[in-house]
GROMACS .gro file of C-alpha atoms in nm:
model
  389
    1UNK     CA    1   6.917  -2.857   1.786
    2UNK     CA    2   6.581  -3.040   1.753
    3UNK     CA    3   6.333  -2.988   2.085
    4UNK     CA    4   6.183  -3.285   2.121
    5UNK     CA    5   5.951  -3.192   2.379
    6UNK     CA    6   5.821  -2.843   2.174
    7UNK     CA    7   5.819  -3.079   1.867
    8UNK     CA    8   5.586  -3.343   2.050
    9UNK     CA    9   5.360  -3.070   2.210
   10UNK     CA   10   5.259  -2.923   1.872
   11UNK     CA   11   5.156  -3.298   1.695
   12UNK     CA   12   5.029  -3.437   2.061
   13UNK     CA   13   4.689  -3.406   1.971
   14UNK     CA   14   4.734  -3.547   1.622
   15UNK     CA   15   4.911  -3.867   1.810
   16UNK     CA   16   4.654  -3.909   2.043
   17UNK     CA   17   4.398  -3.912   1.755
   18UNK     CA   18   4.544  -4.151   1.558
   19UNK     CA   19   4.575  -4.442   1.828
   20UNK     CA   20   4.239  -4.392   1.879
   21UNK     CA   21   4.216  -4.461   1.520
   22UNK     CA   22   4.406  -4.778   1.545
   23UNK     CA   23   4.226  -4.855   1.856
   24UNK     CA   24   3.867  -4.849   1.693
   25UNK     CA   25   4.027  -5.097   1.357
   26UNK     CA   26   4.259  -5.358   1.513
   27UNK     CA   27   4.352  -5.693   1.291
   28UNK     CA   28   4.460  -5.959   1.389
   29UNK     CA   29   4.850  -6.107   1.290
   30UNK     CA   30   4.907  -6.107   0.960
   31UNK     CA   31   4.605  -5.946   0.872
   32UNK     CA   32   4.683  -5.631   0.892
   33UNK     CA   33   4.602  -5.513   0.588
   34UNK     CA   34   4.364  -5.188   0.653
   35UNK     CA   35   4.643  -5.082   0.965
   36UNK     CA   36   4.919  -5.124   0.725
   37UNK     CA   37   4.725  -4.891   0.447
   38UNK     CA   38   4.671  -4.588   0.690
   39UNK     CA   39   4.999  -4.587   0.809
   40UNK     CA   40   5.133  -4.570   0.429
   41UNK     CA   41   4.846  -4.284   0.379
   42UNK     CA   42   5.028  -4.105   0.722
   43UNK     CA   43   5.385  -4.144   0.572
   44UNK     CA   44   5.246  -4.037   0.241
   45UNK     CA   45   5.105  -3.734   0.389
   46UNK     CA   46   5.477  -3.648   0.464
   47UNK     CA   47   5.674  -3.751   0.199
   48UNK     CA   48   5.832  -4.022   0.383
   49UNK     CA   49   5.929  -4.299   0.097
   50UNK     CA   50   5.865  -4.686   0.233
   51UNK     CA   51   5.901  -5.064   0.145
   52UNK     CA   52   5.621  -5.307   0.137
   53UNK     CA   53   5.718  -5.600  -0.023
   54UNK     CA   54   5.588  -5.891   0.161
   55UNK     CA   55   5.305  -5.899   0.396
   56UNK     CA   56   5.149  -5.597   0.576
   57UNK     CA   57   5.511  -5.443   0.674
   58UNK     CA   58   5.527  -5.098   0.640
   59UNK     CA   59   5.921  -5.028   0.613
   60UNK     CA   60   6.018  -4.621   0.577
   61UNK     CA   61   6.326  -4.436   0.624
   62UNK     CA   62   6.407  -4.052   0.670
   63UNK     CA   63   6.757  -3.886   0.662
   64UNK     CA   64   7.080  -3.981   0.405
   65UNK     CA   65   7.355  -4.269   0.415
   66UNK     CA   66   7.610  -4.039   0.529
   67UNK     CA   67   7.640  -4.171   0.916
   68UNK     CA   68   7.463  -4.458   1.068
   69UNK     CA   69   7.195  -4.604   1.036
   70UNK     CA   70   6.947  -4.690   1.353
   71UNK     CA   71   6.626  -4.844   1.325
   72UNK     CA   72   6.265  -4.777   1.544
   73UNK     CA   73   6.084  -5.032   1.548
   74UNK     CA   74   5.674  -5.083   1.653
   75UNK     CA   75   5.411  -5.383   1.631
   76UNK     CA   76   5.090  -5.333   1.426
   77UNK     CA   77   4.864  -5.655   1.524
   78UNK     CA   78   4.577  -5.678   1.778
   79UNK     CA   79   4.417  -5.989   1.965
   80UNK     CA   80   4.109  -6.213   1.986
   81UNK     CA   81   3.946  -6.013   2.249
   82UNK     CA   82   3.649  -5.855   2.279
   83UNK     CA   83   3.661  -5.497   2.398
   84UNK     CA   84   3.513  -5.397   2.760
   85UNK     CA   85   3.593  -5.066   2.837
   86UNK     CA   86   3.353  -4.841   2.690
   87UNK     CA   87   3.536  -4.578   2.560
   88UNK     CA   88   3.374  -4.395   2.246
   89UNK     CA   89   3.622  -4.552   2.051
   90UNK     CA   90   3.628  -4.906   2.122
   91UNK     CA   91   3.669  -5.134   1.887
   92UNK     CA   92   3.426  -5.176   1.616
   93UNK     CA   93   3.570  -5.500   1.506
   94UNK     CA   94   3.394  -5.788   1.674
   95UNK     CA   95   3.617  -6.040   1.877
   96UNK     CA   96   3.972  -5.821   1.804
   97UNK     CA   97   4.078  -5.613   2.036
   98UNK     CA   98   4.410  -5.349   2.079
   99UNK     CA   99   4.444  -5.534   2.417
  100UNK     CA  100   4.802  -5.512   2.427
  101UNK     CA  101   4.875  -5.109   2.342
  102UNK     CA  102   5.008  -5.209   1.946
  103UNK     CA  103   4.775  -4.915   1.857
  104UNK     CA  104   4.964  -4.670   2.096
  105UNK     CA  105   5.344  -4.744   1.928
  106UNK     CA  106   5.200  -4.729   1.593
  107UNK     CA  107   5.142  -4.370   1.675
  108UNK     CA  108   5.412  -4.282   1.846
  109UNK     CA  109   5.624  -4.382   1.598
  110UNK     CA  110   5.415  -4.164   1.326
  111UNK     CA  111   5.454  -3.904   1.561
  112UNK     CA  112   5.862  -3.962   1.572
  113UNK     CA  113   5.821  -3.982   1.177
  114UNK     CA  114   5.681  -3.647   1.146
  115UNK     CA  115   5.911  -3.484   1.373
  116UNK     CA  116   6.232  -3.674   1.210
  117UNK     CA  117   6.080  -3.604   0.881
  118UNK     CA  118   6.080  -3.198   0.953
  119UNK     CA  119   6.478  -3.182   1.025
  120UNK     CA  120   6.584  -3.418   0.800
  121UNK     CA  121   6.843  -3.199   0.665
  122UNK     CA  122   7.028  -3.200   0.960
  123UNK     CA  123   7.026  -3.567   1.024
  124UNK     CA  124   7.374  -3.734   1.042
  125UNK     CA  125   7.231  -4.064   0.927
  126UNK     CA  126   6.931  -4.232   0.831
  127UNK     CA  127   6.612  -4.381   1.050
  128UNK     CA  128   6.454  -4.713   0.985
  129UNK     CA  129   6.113  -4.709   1.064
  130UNK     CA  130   5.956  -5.040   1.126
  131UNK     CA  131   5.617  -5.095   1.169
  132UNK     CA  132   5.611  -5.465   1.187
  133UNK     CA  133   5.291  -5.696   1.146
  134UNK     CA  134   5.233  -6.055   1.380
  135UNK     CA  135   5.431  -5.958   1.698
  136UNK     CA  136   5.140  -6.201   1.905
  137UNK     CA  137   5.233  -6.499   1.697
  138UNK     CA  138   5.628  -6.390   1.668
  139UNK     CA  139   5.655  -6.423   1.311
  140UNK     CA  140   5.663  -6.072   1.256
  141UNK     CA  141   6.037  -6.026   1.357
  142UNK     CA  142   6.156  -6.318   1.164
  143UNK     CA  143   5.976  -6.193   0.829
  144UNK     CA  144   6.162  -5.870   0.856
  145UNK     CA  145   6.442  -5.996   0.911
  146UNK     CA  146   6.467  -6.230   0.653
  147UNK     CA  147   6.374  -6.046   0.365
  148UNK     CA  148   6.675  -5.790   0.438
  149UNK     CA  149   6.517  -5.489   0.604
  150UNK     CA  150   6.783  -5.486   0.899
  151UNK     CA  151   7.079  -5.555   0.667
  152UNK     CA  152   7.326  -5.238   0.709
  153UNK     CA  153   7.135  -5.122   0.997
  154UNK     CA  154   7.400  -5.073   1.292
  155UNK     CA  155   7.140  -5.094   1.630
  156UNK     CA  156   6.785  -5.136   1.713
  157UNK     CA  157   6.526  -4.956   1.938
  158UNK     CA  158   6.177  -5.100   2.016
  159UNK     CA  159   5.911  -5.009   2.326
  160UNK     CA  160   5.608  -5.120   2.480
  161UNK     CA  161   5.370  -4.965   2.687
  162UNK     CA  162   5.290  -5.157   3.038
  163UNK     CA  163   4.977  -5.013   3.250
  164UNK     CA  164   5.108  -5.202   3.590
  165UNK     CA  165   5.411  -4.892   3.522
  166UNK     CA  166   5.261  -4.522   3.608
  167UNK     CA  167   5.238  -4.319   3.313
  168UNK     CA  168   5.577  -4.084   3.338
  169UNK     CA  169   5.765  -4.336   3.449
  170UNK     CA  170   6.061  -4.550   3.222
  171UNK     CA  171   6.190  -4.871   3.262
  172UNK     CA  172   6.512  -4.822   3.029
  173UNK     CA  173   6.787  -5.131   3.178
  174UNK     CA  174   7.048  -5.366   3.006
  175UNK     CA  175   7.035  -5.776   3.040
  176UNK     CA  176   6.716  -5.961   3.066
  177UNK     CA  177   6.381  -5.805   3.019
  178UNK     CA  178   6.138  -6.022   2.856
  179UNK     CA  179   6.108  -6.410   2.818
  180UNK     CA  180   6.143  -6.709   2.595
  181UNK     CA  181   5.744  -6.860   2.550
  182UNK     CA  182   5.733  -7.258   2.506
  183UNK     CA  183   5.451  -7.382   2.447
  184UNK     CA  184   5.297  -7.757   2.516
  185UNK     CA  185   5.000  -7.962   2.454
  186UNK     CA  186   4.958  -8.312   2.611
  187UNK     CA  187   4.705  -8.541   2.512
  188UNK     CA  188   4.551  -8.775   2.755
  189UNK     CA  189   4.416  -9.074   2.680
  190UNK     CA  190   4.239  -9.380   2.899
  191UNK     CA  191   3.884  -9.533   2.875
  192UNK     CA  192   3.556  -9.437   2.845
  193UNK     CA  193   3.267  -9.601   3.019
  194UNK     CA  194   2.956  -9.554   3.269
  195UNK     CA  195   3.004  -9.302   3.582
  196UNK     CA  196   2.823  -9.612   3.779
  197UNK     CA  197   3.095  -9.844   3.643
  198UNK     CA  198   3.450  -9.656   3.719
  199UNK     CA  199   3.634  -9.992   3.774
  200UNK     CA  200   3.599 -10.049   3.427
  201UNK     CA  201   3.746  -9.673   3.282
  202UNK     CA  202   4.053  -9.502   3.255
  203UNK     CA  203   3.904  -9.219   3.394
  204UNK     CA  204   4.118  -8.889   3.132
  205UNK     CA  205   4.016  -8.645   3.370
  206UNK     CA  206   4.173  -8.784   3.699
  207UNK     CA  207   4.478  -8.801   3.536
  208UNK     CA  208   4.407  -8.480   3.418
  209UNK     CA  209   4.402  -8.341   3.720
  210UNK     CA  210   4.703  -8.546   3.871
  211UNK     CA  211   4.922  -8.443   3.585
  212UNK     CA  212   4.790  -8.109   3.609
  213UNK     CA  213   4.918  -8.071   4.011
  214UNK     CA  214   5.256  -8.278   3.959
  215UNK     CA  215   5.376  -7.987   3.682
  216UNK     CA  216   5.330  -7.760   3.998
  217UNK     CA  217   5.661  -7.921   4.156
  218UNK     CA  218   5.853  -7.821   3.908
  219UNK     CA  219   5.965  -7.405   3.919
  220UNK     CA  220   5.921  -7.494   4.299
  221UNK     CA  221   6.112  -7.830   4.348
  222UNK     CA  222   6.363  -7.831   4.049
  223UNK     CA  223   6.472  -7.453   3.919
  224UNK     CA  224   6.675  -7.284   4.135
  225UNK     CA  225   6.488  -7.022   4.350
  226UNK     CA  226   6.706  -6.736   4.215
  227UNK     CA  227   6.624  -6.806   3.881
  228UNK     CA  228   6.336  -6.708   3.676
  229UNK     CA  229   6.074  -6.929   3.535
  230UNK     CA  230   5.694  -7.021   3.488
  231UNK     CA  231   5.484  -7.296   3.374
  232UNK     CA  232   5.160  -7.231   3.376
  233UNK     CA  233   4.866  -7.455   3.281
  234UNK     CA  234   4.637  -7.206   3.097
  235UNK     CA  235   4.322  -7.453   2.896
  236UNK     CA  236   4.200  -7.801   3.031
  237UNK     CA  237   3.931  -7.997   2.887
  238UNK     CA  238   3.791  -8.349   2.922
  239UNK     CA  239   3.467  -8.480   2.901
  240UNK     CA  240   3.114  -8.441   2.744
  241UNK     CA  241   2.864  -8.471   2.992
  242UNK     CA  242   2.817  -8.550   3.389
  243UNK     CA  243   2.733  -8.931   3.313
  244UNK     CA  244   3.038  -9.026   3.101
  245UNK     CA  245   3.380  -9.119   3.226
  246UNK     CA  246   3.598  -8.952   3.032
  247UNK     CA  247   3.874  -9.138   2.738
  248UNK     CA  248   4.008  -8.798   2.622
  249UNK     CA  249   4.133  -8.497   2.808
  250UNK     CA  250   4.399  -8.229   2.692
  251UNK     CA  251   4.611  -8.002   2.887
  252UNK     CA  252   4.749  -7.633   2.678
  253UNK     CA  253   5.028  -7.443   2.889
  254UNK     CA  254   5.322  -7.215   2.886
  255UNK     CA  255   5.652  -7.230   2.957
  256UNK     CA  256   5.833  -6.896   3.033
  257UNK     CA  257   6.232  -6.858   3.041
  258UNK     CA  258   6.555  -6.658   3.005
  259UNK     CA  259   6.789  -6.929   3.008
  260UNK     CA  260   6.826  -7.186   2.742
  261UNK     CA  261   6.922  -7.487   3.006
  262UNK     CA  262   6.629  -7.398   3.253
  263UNK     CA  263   6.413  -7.451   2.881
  264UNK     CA  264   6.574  -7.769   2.821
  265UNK     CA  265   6.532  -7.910   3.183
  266UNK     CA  266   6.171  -7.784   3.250
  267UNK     CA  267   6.060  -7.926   2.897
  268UNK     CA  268   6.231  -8.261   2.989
  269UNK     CA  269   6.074  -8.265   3.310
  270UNK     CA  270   5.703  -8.167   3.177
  271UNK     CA  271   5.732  -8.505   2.920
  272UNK     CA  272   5.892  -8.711   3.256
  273UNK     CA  273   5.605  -8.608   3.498
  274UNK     CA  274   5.317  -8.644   3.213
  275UNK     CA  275   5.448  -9.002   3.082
  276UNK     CA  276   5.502  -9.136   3.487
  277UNK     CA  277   5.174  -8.963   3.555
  278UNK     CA  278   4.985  -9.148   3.338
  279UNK     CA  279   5.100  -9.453   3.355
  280UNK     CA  280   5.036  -9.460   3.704
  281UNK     CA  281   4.671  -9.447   3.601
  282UNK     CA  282   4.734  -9.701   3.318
  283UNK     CA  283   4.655  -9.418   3.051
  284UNK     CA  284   4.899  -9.288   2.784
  285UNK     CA  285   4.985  -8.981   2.661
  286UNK     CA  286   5.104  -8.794   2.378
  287UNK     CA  287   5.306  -8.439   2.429
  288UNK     CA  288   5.334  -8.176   2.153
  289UNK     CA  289   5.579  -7.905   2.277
  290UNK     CA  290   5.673  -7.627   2.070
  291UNK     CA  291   5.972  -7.435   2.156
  292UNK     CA  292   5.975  -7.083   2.140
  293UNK     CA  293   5.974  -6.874   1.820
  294UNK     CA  294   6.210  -6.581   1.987
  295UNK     CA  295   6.475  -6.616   2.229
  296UNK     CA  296   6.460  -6.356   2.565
  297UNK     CA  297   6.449  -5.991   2.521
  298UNK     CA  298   6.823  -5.936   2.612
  299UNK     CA  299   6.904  -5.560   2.608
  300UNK     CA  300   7.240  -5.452   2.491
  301UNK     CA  301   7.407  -5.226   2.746
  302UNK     CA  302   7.551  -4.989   2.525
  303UNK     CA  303   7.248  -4.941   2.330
  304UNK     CA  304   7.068  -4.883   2.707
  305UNK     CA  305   7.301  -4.630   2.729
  306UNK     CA  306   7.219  -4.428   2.410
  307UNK     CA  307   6.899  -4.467   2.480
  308UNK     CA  308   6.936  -4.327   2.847
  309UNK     CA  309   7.159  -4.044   2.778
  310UNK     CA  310   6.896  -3.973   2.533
  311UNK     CA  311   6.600  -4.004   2.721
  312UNK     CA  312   6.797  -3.787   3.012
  313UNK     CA  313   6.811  -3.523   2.807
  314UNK     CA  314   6.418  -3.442   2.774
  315UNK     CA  315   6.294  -3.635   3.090
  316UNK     CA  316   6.377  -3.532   3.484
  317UNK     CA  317   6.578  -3.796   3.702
  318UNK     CA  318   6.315  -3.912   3.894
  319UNK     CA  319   6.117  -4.062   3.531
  320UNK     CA  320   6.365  -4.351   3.538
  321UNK     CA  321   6.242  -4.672   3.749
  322UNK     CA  322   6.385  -5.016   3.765
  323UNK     CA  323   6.204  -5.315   3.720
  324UNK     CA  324   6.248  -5.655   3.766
  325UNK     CA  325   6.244  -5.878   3.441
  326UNK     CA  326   5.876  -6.001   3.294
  327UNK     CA  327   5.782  -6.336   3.200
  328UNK     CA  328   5.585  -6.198   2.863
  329UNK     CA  329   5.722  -6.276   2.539
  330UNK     CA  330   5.876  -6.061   2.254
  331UNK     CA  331   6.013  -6.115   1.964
  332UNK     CA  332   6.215  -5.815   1.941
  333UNK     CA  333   6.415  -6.060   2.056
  334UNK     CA  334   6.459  -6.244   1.753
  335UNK     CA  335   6.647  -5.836   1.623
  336UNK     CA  336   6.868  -5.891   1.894
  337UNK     CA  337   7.012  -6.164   1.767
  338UNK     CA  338   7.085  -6.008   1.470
  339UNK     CA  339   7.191  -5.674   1.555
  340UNK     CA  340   7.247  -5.475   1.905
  341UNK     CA  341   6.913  -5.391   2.053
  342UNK     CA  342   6.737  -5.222   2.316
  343UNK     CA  343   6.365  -5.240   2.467
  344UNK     CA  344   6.227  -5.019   2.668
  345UNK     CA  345   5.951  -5.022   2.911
  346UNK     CA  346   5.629  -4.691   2.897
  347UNK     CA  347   5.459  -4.713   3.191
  348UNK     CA  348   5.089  -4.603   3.052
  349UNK     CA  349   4.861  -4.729   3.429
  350UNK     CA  350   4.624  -4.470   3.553
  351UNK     CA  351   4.431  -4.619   3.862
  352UNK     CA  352   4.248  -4.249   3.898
  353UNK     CA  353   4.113  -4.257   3.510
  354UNK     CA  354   4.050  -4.608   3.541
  355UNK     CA  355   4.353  -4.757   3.342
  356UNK     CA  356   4.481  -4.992   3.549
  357UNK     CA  357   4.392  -5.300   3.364
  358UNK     CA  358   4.690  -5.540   3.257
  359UNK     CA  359   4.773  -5.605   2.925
  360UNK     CA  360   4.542  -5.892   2.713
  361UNK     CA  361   4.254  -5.797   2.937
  362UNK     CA  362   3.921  -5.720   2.761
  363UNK     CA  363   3.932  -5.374   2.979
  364UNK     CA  364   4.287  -5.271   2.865
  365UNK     CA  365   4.328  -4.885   2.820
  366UNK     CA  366   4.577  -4.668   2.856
  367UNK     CA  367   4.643  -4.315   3.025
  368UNK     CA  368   4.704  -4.163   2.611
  369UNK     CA  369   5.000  -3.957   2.812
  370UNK     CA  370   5.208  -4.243   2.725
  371UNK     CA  371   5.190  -4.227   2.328
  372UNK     CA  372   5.346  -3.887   2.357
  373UNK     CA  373   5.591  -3.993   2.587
  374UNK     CA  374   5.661  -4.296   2.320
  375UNK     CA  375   5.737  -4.038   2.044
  376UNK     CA  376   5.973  -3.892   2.251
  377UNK     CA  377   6.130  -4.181   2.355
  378UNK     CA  378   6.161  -4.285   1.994
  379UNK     CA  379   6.308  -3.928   1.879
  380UNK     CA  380   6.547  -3.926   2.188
  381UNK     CA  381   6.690  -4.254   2.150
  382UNK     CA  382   6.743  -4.177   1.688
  383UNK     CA  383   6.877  -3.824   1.775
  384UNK     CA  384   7.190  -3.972   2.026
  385UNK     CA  385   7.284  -4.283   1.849
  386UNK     CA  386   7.290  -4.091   1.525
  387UNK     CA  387   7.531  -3.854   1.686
  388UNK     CA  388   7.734  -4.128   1.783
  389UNK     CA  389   8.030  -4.190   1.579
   0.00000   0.00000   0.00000
């Protein structure tokens, strides 16, 4: 019998350094090329033998073929932020940021490596460890998948670390959990001219603006109040300068689902209100809308179960929370579609140490509790569903 939580105690500090490692180099998607080259020196420094064959995936696996074969899965990239928070080991690469906690699975998962890696001999099965580049762009998922990595593997476990959750608390919980991410541009265009002389424009930014208030009707006029969904208007620009009536003006936004019809109807109605908008003004426009890369983050329930029974084994009742689904995007979705898969939420906020920024802020920290409690997250969920027959 493996303790986790002795196991975890004697590598915590190790853990903790080694985000903080990750924390101070973050690269952005696809670039991961230093990230992906310490976590080969980590496994090396274990004798843990891995793929990478592609990009900056970093694919390893510990135990035999004799049972099944489960698969752990973390994200490796970082964002175009630039780091406010003053800890002594802040980013030192300018404009990138570990705003989203990539930096804290990474070491978990190391951390669930080193433990599996110790009783490997009494494994019934093997571990797939994934440390997957481009999870921001959700191109990550797809590449793995793709180029085989998941083929034979019989169920998938993946987490992410939330600070509006309290560190020590879990959100493990079948069905929806994260969202579909559209995304749309539309490109307005009327006619430029003198601010003195406005009879003689096609003023972009008015319609800008109307456009820009009419999407508002739609999560509150057209989707059903009991189901989930956001548009949301995120980058606006028209104009040069404050003498100029505007010919040009572009609106970036969001769409965030779980169901494929709500999609389908909200993008229909986005193209609807923009075209009517705008010719109401006598402009035109022109709509680029990209669906989604992944689908929703739908957890299997008997892989929530694994993982609970699991989890309940190390952790005390009253570590388990529910939560309501999110409207962020995943694309450990796009495993789920491929295999059964479960996501689970570490809560990682700290108002009393000062980490209770959200994710993608330029302030984002976490309370480094939460790595540990990733690693044993990780080992509890491989240990049950390898016992499972």
């Amino acid at each position: 019998m493996i303790d986790i939580v002795v196991e975890t105690k004697l590598i915590a500090n190790y853990i903790k350094n080694l985000r903080k490692y990750f924390h101070m180099y973050p690269e952005l998607s696809m670039q991961e090329f230093k990230t992906s080259k310490k976590i080969q020196e980590e496994l090396k420094k274990i004798n843990v033998p891995y793929l990478n064959e592609v990009k900056t995936e970093v694919i390893a696996s510990i135990g035999n073929n004799q049972g099944r074969t489960i698969a752990l899965r973390c994200d490796m990239d970082g964002l175009k932020i630039t780091e406010n928070t003053g800890v002594p080991y802040a980013s030192i690469n300018k404009g990138i940021m570990h705003a989203c906690g990539h930096d804290a699975h990474m070491a978990s998962l190391i951390g669930a490596a080193i433990v599996l890696k110790k009783y490997e001999d009494l494994l019934p099965g093997k571990v797939l460890l994934i440390f997957q580049p481009s999870e921001e762009n959700a191109k990550g998922a797809k590449l793995i998948c793709e180029h085989g990595y998941l083929d034979n593997v019989d169920e998938i476990f993946g987490l992410h670390v939330f600070t509006d959750i309290d560190c020590g608390k879990l959100s493990i919980e079948s069905g929806a959990r994260m969202a579909a991410s559209d995304k749309f541009i539309i490109h307005i265009n009327g006619k430029a001219g003198h601010a003195g002389t406005p009879h003689q424009c096609i003023d972009a930014s008015l319609v800008c603006a109307a456009i820009l208030m009419n999407l508002q009707s739609i999560i509150s006029r057209e989707i059903d109040p009991l189901d989930n969904a956001v548009v949301t208007v995120g980058h606006i620009e028209s104009g040069s300068t404050h003498n100029i009536i505007s010919s040009k003006a572009v609106i970036e936004g969001t769409v965030r689902t779980f169901s494929v019809s709500t999609a389908k109807h909200i993008k229909a109605s986005i193209e609807r209100i923009s075209y009517a908008t705008a010719l109401s003004y006598g402009a035109t426009v022109n709509i680029d809308y990209e669906s989604s890369a992944h689908p929703a983050v739908i957890n299997d329930i008997n892989v929530v179960n694994t993982a609970l029974n699991g989890a309940k084994k190390i952790f005390t009742d009253n570590t388990f929370i529910k939560t309501p689904p999110i409207m962020l995007g995943e694309d450990f979705s796009i495993y789920q579609k491929k295999i059964p898969g479960a996501f689970a939420f570490v809560g990682s906020g700290n108002d009393e140490i000062g980490c209770d920024h959200p994710n993608h802020s330029e302030k984002f920290n976490i309370d480094e509790k939460s790595v540990i409690i990733g690693t044993q997250l990780y080992l509890a969920y491989a240990l049950e569903a390898l016992s499972k027959t």
